[in-house]
Tab-separated table of C-alpha atoms in Angstrom:
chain	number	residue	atom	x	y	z
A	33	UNK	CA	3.348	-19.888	16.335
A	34	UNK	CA	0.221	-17.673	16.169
A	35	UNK	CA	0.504	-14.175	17.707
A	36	UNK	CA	-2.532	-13.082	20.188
A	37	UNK	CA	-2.796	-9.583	21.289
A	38	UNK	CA	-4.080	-9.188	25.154
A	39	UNK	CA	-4.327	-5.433	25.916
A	40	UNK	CA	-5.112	-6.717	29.715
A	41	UNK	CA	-2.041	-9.387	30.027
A	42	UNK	CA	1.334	-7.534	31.883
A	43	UNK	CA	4.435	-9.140	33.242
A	44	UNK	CA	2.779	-9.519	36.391
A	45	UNK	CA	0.076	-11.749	34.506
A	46	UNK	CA	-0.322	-15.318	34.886
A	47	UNK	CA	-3.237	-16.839	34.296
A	48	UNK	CA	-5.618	-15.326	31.730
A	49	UNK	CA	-9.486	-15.907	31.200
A	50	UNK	CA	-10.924	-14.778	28.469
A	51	UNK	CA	-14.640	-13.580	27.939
A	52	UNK	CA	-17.301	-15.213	26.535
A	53	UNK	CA	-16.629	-14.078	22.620
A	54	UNK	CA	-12.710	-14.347	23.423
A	55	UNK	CA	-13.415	-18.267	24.517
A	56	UNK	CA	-15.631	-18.884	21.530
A	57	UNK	CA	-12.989	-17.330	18.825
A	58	UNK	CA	-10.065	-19.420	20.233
A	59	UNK	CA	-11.612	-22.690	20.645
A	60	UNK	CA	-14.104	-22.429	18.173
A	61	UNK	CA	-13.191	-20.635	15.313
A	62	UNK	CA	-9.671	-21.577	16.132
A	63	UNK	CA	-10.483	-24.698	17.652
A	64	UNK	CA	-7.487	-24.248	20.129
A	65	UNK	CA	-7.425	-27.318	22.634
A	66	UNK	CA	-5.716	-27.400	26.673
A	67	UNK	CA	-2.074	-27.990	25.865
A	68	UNK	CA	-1.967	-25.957	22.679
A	69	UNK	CA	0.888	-23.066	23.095
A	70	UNK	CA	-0.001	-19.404	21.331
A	71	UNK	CA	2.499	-16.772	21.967
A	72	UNK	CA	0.819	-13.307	23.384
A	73	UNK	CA	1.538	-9.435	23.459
A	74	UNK	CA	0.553	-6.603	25.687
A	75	UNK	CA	1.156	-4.148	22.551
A	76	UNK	CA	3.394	-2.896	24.265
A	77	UNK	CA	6.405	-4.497	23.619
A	78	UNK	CA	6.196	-7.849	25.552
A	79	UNK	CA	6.180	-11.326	24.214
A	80	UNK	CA	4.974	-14.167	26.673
A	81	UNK	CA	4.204	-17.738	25.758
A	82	UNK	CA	0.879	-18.912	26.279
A	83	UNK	CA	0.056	-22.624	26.862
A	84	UNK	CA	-4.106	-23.258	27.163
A	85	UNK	CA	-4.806	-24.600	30.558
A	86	UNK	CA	-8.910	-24.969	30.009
A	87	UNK	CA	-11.379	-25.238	27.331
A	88	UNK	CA	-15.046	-25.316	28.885
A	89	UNK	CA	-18.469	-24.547	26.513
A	90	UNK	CA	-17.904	-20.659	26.670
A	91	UNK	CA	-14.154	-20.497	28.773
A	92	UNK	CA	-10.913	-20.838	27.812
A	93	UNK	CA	-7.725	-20.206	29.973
A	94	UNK	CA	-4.285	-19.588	29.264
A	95	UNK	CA	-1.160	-20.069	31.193
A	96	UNK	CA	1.161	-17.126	30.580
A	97	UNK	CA	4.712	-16.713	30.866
A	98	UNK	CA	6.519	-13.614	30.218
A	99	UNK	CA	8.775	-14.439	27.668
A	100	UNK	CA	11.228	-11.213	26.381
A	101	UNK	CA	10.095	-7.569	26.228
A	102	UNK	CA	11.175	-5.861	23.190
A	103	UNK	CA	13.075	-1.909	23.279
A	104	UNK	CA	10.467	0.790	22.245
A	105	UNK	CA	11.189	1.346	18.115
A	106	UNK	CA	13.326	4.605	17.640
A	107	UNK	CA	12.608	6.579	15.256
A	108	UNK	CA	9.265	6.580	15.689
A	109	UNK	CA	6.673	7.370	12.715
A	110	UNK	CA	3.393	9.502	13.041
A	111	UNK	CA	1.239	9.941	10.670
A	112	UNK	CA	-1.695	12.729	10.517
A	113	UNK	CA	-3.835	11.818	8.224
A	114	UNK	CA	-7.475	12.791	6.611
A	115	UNK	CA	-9.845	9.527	6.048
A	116	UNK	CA	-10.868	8.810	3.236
A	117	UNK	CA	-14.405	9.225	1.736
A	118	UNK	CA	-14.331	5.540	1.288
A	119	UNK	CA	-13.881	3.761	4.649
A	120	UNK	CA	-11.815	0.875	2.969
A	121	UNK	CA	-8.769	3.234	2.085
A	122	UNK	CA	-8.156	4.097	4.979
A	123	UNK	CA	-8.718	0.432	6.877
A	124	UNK	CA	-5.985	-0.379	3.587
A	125	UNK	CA	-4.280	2.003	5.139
A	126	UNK	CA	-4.186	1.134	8.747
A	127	UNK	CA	-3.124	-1.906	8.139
A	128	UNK	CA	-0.095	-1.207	5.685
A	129	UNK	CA	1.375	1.333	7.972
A	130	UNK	CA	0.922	-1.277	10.925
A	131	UNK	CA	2.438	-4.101	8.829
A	132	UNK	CA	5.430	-1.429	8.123
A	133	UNK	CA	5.928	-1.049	12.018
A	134	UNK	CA	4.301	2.473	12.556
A	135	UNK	CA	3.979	4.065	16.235
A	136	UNK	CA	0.921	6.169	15.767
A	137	UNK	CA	-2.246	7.818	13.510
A	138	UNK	CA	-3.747	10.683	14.163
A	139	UNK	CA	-6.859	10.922	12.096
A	140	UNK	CA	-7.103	14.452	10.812
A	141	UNK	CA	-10.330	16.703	10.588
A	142	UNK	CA	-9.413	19.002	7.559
A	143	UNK	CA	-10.845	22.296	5.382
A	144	UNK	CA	-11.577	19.916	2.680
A	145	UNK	CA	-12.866	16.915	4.582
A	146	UNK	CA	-15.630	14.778	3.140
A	147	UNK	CA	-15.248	11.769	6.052
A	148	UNK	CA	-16.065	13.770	9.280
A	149	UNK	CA	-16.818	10.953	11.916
A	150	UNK	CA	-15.151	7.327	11.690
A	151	UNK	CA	-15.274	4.372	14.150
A	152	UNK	CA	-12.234	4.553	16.085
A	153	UNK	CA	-13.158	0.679	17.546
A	154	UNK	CA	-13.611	-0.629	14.435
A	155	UNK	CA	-9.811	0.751	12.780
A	156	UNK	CA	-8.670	-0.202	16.875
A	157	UNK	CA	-9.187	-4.001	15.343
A	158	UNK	CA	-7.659	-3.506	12.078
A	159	UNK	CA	-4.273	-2.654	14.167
A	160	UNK	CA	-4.677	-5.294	16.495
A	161	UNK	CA	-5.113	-7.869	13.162
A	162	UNK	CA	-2.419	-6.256	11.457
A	163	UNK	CA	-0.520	-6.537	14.443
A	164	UNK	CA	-0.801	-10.361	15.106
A	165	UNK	CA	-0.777	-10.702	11.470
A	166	UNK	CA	2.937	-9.584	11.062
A	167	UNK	CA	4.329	-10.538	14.327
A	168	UNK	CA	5.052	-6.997	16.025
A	169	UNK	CA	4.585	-6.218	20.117
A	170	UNK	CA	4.164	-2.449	19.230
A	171	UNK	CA	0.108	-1.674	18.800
A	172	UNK	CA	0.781	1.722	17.179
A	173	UNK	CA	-1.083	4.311	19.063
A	174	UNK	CA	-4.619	5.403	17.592
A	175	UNK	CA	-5.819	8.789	18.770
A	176	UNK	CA	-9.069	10.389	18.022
A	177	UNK	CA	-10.581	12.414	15.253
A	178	UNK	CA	-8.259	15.816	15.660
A	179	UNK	CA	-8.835	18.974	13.513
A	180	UNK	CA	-5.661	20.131	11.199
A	181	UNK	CA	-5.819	23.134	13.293
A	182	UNK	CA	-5.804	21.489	16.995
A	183	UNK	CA	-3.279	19.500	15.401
A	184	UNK	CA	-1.007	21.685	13.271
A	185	UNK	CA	-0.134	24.023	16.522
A	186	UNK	CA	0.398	20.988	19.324
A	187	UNK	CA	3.837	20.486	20.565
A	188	UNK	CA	5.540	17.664	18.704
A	189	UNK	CA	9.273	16.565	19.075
A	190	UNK	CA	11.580	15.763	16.301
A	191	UNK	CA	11.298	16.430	12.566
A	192	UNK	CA	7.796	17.114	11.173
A	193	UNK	CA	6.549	17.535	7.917
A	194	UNK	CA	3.231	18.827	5.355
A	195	UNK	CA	2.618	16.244	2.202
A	196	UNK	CA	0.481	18.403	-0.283
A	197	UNK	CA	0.057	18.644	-3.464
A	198	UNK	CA	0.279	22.957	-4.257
A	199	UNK	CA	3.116	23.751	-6.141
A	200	UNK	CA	5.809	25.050	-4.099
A	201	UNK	CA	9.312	24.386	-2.960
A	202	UNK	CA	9.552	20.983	-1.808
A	203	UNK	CA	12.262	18.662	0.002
A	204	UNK	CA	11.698	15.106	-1.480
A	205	UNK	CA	10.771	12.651	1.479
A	206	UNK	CA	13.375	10.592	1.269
A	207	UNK	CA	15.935	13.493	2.145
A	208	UNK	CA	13.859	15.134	5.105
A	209	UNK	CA	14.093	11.499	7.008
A	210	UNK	CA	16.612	11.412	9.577
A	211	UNK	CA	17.826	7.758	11.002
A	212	UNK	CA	17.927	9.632	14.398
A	213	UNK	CA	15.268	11.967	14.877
A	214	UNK	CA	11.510	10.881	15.221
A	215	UNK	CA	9.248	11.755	12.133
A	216	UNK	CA	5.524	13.161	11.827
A	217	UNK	CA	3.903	14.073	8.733
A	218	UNK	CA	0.313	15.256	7.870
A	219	UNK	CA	-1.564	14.204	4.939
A	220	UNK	CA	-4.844	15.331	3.691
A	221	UNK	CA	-7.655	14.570	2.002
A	222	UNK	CA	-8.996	14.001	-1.550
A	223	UNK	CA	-9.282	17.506	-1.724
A	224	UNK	CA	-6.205	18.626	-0.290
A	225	UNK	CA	-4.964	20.764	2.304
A	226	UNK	CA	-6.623	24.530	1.984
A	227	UNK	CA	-4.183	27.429	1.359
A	228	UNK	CA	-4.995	28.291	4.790
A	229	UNK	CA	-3.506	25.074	6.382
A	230	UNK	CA	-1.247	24.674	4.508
A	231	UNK	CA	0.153	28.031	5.297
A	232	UNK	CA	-0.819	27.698	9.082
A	233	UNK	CA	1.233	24.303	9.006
A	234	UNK	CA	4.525	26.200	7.963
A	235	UNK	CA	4.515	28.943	9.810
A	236	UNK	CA	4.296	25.992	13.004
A	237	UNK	CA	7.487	24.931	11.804
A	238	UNK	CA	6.387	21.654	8.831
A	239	UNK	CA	8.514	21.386	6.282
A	240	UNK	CA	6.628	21.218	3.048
A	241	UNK	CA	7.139	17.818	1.873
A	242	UNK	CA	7.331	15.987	-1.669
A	243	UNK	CA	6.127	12.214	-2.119
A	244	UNK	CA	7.594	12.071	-5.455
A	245	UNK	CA	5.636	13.249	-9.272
A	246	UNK	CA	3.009	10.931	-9.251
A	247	UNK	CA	-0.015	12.075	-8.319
A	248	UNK	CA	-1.039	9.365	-5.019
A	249	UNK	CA	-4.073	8.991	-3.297
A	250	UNK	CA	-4.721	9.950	-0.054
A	251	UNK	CA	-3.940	6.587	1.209
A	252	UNK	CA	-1.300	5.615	-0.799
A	253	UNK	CA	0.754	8.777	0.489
A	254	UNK	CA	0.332	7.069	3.766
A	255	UNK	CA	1.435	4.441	2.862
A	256	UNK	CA	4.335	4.984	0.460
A	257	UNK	CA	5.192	7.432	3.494
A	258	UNK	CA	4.797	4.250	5.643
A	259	UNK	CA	7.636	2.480	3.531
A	260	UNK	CA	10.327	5.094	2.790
A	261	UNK	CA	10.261	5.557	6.628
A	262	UNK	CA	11.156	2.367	7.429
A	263	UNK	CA	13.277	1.372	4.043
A	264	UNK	CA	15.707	4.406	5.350
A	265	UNK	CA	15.261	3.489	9.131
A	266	UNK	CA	16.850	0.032	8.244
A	267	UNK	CA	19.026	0.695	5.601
B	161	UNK	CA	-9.506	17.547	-16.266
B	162	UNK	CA	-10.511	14.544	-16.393
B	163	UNK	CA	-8.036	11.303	-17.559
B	164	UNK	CA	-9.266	8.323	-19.730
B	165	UNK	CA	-7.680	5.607	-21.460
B	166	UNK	CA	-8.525	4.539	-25.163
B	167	UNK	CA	-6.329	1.812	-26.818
B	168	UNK	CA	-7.924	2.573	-30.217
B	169	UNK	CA	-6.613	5.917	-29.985
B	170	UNK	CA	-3.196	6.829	-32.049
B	171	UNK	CA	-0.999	9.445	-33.189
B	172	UNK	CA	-3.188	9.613	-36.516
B	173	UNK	CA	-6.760	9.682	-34.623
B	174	UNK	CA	-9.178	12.754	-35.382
B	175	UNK	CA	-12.439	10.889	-34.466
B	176	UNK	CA	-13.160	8.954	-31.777
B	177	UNK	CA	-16.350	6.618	-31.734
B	178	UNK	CA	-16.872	4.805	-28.984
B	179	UNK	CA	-18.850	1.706	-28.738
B	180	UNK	CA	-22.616	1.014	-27.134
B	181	UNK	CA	-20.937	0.963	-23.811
B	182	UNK	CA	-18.414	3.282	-23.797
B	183	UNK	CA	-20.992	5.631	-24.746
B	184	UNK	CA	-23.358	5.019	-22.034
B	185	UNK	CA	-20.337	5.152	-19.725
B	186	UNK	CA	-19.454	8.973	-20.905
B	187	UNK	CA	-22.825	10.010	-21.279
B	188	UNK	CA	-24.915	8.384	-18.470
B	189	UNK	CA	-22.692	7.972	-15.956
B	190	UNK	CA	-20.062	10.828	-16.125
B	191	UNK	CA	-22.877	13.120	-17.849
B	192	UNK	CA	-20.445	14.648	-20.614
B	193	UNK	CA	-22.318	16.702	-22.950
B	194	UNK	CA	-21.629	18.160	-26.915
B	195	UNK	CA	-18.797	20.451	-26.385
B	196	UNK	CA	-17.327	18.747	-23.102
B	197	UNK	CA	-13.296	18.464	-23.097
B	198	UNK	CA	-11.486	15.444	-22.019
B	199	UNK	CA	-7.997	14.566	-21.675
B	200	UNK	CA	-7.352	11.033	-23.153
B	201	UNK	CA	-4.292	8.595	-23.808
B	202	UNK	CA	-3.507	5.729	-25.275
B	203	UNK	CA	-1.284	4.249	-22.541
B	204	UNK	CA	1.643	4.435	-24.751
B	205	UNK	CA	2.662	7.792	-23.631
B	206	UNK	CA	0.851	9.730	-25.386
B	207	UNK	CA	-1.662	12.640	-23.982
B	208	UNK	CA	-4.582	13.998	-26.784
B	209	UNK	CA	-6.866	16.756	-26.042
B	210	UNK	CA	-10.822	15.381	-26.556
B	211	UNK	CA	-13.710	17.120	-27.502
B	212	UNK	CA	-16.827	15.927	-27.230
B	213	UNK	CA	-18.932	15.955	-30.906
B	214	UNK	CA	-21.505	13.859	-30.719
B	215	UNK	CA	-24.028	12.721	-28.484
B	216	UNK	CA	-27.184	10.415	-28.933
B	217	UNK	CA	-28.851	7.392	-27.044
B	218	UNK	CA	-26.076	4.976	-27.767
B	219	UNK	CA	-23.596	7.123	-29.909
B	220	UNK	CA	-20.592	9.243	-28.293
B	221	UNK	CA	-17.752	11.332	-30.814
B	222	UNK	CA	-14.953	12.664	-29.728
B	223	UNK	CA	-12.768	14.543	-31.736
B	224	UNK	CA	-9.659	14.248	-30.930
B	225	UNK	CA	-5.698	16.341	-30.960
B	226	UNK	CA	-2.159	15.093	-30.491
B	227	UNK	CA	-1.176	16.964	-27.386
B	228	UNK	CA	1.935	15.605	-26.147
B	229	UNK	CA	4.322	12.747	-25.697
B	230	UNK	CA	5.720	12.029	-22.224
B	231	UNK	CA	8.858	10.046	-22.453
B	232	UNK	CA	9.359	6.196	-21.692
B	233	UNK	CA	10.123	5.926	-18.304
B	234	UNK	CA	13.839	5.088	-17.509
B	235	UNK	CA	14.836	2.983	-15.021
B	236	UNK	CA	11.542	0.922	-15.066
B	237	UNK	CA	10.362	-1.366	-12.617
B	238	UNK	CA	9.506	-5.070	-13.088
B	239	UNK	CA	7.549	-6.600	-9.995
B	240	UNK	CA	6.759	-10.492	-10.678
B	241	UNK	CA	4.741	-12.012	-7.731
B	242	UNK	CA	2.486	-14.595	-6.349
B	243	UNK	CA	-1.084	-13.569	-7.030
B	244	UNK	CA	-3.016	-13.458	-3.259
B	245	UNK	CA	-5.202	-16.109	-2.225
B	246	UNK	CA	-7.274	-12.920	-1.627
B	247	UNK	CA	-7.937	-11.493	-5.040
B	248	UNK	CA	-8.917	-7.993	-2.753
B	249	UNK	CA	-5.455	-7.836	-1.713
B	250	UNK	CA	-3.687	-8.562	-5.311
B	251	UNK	CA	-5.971	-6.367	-6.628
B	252	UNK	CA	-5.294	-3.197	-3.949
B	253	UNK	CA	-1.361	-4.151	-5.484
B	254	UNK	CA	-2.328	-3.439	-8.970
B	255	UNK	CA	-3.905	-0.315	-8.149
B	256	UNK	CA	-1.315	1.158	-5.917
B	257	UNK	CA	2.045	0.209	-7.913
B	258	UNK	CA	0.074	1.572	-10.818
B	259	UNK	CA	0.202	4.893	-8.919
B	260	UNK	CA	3.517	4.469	-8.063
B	261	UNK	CA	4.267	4.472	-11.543
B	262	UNK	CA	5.428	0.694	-11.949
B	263	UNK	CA	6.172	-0.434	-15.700
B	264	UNK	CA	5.561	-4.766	-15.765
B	265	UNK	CA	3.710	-6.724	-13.138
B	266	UNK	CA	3.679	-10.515	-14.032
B	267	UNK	CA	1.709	-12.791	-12.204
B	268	UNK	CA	3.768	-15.810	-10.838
B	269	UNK	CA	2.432	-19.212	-10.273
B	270	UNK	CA	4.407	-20.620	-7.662
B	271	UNK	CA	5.633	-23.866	-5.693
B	272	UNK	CA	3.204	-22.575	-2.804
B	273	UNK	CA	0.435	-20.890	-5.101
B	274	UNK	CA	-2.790	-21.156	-3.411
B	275	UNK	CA	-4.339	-19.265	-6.532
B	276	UNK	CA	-3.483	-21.052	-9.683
B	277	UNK	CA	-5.824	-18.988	-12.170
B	278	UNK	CA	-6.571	-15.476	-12.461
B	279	UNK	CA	-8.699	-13.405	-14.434
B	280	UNK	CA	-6.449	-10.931	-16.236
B	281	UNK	CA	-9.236	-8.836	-18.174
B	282	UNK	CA	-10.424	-7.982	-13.913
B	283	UNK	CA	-6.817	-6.995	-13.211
B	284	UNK	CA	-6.460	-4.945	-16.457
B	285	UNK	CA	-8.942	-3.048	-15.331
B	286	UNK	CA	-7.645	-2.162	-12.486
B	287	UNK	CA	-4.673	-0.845	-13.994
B	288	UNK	CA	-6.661	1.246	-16.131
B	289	UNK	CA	-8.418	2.964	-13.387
B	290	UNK	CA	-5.525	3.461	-11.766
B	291	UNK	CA	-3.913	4.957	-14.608
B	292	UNK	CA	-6.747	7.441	-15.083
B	293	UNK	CA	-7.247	8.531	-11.654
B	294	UNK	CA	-3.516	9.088	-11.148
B	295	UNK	CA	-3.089	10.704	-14.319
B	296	UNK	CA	-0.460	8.829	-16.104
B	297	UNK	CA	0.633	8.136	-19.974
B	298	UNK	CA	2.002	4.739	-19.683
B	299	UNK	CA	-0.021	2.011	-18.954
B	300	UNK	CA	2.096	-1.375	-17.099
B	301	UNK	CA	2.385	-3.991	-19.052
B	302	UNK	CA	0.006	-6.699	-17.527
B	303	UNK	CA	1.792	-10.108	-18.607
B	304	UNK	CA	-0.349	-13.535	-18.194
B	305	UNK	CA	0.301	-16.066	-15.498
B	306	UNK	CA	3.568	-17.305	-15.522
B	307	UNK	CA	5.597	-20.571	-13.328
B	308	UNK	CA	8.351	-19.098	-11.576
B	309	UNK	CA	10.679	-21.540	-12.862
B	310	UNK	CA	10.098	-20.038	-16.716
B	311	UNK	CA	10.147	-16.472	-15.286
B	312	UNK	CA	13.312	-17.625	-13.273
B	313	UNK	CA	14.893	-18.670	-16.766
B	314	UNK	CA	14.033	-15.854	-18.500
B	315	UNK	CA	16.602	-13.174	-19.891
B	316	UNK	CA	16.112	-10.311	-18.181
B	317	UNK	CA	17.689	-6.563	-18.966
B	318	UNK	CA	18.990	-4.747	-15.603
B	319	UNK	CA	19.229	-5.702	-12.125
B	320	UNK	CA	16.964	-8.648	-10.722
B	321	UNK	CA	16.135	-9.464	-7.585
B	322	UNK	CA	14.173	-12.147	-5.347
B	323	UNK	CA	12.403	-11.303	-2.125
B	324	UNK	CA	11.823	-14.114	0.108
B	325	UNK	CA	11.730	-14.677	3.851
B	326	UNK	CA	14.600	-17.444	4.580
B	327	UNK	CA	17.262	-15.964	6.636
B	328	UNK	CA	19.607	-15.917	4.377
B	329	UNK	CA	22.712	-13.295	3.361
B	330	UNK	CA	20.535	-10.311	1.930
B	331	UNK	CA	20.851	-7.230	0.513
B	332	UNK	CA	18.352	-4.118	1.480
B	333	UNK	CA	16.161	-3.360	-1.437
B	334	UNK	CA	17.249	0.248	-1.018
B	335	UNK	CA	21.049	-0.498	-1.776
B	336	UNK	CA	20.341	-2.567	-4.708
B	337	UNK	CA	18.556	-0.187	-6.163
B	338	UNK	CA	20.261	1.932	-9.137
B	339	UNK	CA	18.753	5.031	-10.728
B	340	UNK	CA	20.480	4.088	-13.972
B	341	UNK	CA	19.164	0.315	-14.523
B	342	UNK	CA	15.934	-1.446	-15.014
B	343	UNK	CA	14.749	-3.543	-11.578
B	344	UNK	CA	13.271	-7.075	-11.737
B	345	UNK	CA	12.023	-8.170	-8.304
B	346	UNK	CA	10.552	-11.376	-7.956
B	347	UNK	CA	7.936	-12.008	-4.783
B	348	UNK	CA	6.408	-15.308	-3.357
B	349	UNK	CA	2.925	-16.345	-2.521
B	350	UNK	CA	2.143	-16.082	1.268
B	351	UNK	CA	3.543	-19.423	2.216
B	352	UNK	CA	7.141	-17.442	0.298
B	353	UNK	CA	8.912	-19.082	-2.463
B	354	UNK	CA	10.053	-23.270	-2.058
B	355	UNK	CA	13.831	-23.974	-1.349
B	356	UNK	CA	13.549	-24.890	-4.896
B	357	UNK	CA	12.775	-21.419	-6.060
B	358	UNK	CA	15.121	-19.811	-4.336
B	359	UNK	CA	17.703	-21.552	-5.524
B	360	UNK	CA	17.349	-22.041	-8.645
B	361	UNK	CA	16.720	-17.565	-8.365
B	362	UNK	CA	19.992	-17.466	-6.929
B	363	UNK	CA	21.436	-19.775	-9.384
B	364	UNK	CA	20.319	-17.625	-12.248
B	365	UNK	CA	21.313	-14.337	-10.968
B	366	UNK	CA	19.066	-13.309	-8.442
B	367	UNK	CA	19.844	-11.234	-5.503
B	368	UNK	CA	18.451	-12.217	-2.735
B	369	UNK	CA	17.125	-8.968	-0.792
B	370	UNK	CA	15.668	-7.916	2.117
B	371	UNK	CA	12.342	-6.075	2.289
B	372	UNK	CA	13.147	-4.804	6.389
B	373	UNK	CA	12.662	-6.802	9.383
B	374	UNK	CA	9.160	-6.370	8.898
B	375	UNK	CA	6.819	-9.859	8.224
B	376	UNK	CA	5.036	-8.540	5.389
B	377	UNK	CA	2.210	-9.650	3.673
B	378	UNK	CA	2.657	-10.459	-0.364
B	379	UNK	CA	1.121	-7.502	-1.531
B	380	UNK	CA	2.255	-5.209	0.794
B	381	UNK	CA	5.667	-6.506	-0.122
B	382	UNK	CA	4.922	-5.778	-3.585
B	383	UNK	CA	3.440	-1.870	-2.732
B	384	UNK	CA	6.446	-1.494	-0.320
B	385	UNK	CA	8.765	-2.089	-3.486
B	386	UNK	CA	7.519	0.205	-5.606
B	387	UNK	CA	7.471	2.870	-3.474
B	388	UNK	CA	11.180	2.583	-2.288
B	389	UNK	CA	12.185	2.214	-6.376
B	390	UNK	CA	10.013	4.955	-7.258
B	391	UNK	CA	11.819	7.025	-4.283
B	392	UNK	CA	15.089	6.043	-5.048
B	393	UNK	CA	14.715	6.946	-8.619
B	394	UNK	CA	13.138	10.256	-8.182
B	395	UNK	CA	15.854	11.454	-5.320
């Protein structure tokens, strides 16, 4: 059954009304009719069925039930990570590491930044699709554009980690992931990390990091970071 | 410096001409000039040194010097799968298990294809560019469509698996995995392989594995494999 995310459905919820553009994307574009059933998440955790209870010109209703909530995913993956130049790597991105269960992205503002605004709605719905797309009740977390700096020296529990590419002593991914421990790991951009952040991130305590000998994109660190997270995780 | 790919270029090669295009391409468009150096390899394994010799309107030498051989890679990595109905999202596979260093890809027409052609020369390349930009020696082999049930048939060297989405008894990809074989994996088209298919997999040797409890998408299936090989092998 198709997945719909509601961020304004909770357990208390029982009847929901869509807007205007809601109404006309589930009974037009999905042509949805009173009696169909959709299943529905808060994002944050909760499953509920939804049966349609009306279908007018531009409403549409749904009964909700709350249905089973689901435990919060431990370890949790964070990923800090530069945009791309080209908006499409990181939307590729964004939806990979959603599709791959991750809790939350920190774009990252670095030395070596070409990308310095983005549209934080517009990646919002690429979650949200991914979401519904691979059947998870976990919207991963989306926080604002943060500089490298702002973000090297916050407070963050569990392991944490720098991906870059300078030669230097490096613990291979794989090996720095613990099964019990939550995980964060910042990745820059085309250009790199500068000496200056990369140095500022170890002396707050990031491990430097190794994604392996080939020589990834920006993106595809995130990603590949994305999957040996959750391959070890699970195994 | 920068990475490109010749075919025509061998062991025995002191001159490279390159054609009408491939001229424009290196003088127009990337700008090189009499004197430029370029790294360049044939895909085989094989890196050459390139100077630039000759330039006119539609003319471009290159002189060119054995620099090194890079090993074949050891264990390689076979992915087999269900081209998208998206060509976008098969294509975003090619480039990214290019980078992660993958060996074969073979495009499999399946029981639930929705694509039944594709245009190999597009996907080639793709590989190429990948190759390039993540400075690599071997190129994958690109193989032509192919039905499942022949590529299910086939003799194939090393371990072989098939990832599909029946709850069945599985094996995780990560514990299949050995760093001292060659790995086959065979994945579905977004409606996942028939009843038929998997059988008849299973029946000829196929280990049936699990990808995690994620719901992923075909190509992100594919990308999520060869990262955890190209982990596993490089730990």
């Amino acid at each position: 059954m198709q997945l719909f995310y509601f961020k304004e459905v909770d357990t208390s919820t029982q009847l929901l009304e869509l807007d205007k553009e809601q109404s006309r994307h589930m009974t037009k574009v999905l042509r949805k009719k009173v009696g169909d059933q959709v299943h529905i998440t808060d994002g944050k955790g909760n499953l509920y069925d939804g049966k349609i209870s009306l279908v007018t010109s531009n409403k549409c209703h749904i009964d909700i039930a709350f249905a089973k909530a689901y435990p919060k995913p431990f370890p949790r993956l964070h990923i800090a990570i530069a945009p791309t130049k080209m908006n499409d790597r990181m939307e590729w991105f964004l939806e990979k590491a959603t599709e791959m269960g991750i809790q939350k992205i920190t774009p990252l503002l670095c030395d070596h930044s070409e990308r310095k605004k983005i549209n934080v709605a517009r990646f919002e719905k690429i979650l949200i699709s991914a979401l519904q797309q691979s059947y998870q009740f976990h919207l991963p977390v989306l926080e604002e554009l943060t500089s490298s700096q702002d973000f090297i020296k916050r407070k963050i529990e569990g392991k944490k980690c720098v991906a870059h590419c300078e030669e230097t002593e490096k613990i291979q991914l794989a090996n720095f992931i613990e099964t019990k421990a939550d995980f964060t790991v910042i990745i820059g951009p085309e250009g790199d990390f500068s000496n200056r952040e990369i140095e500022l991130a170890i002396k707050n305590g990031f491990q430097p990091t190794s994604l392996g000998e080939k020589r990834l994109r920006t993106e595809t660190a995130g990603v590949y970071t994305a999957a040996i997270f959750n391959s070890k995780i699970e195994s």
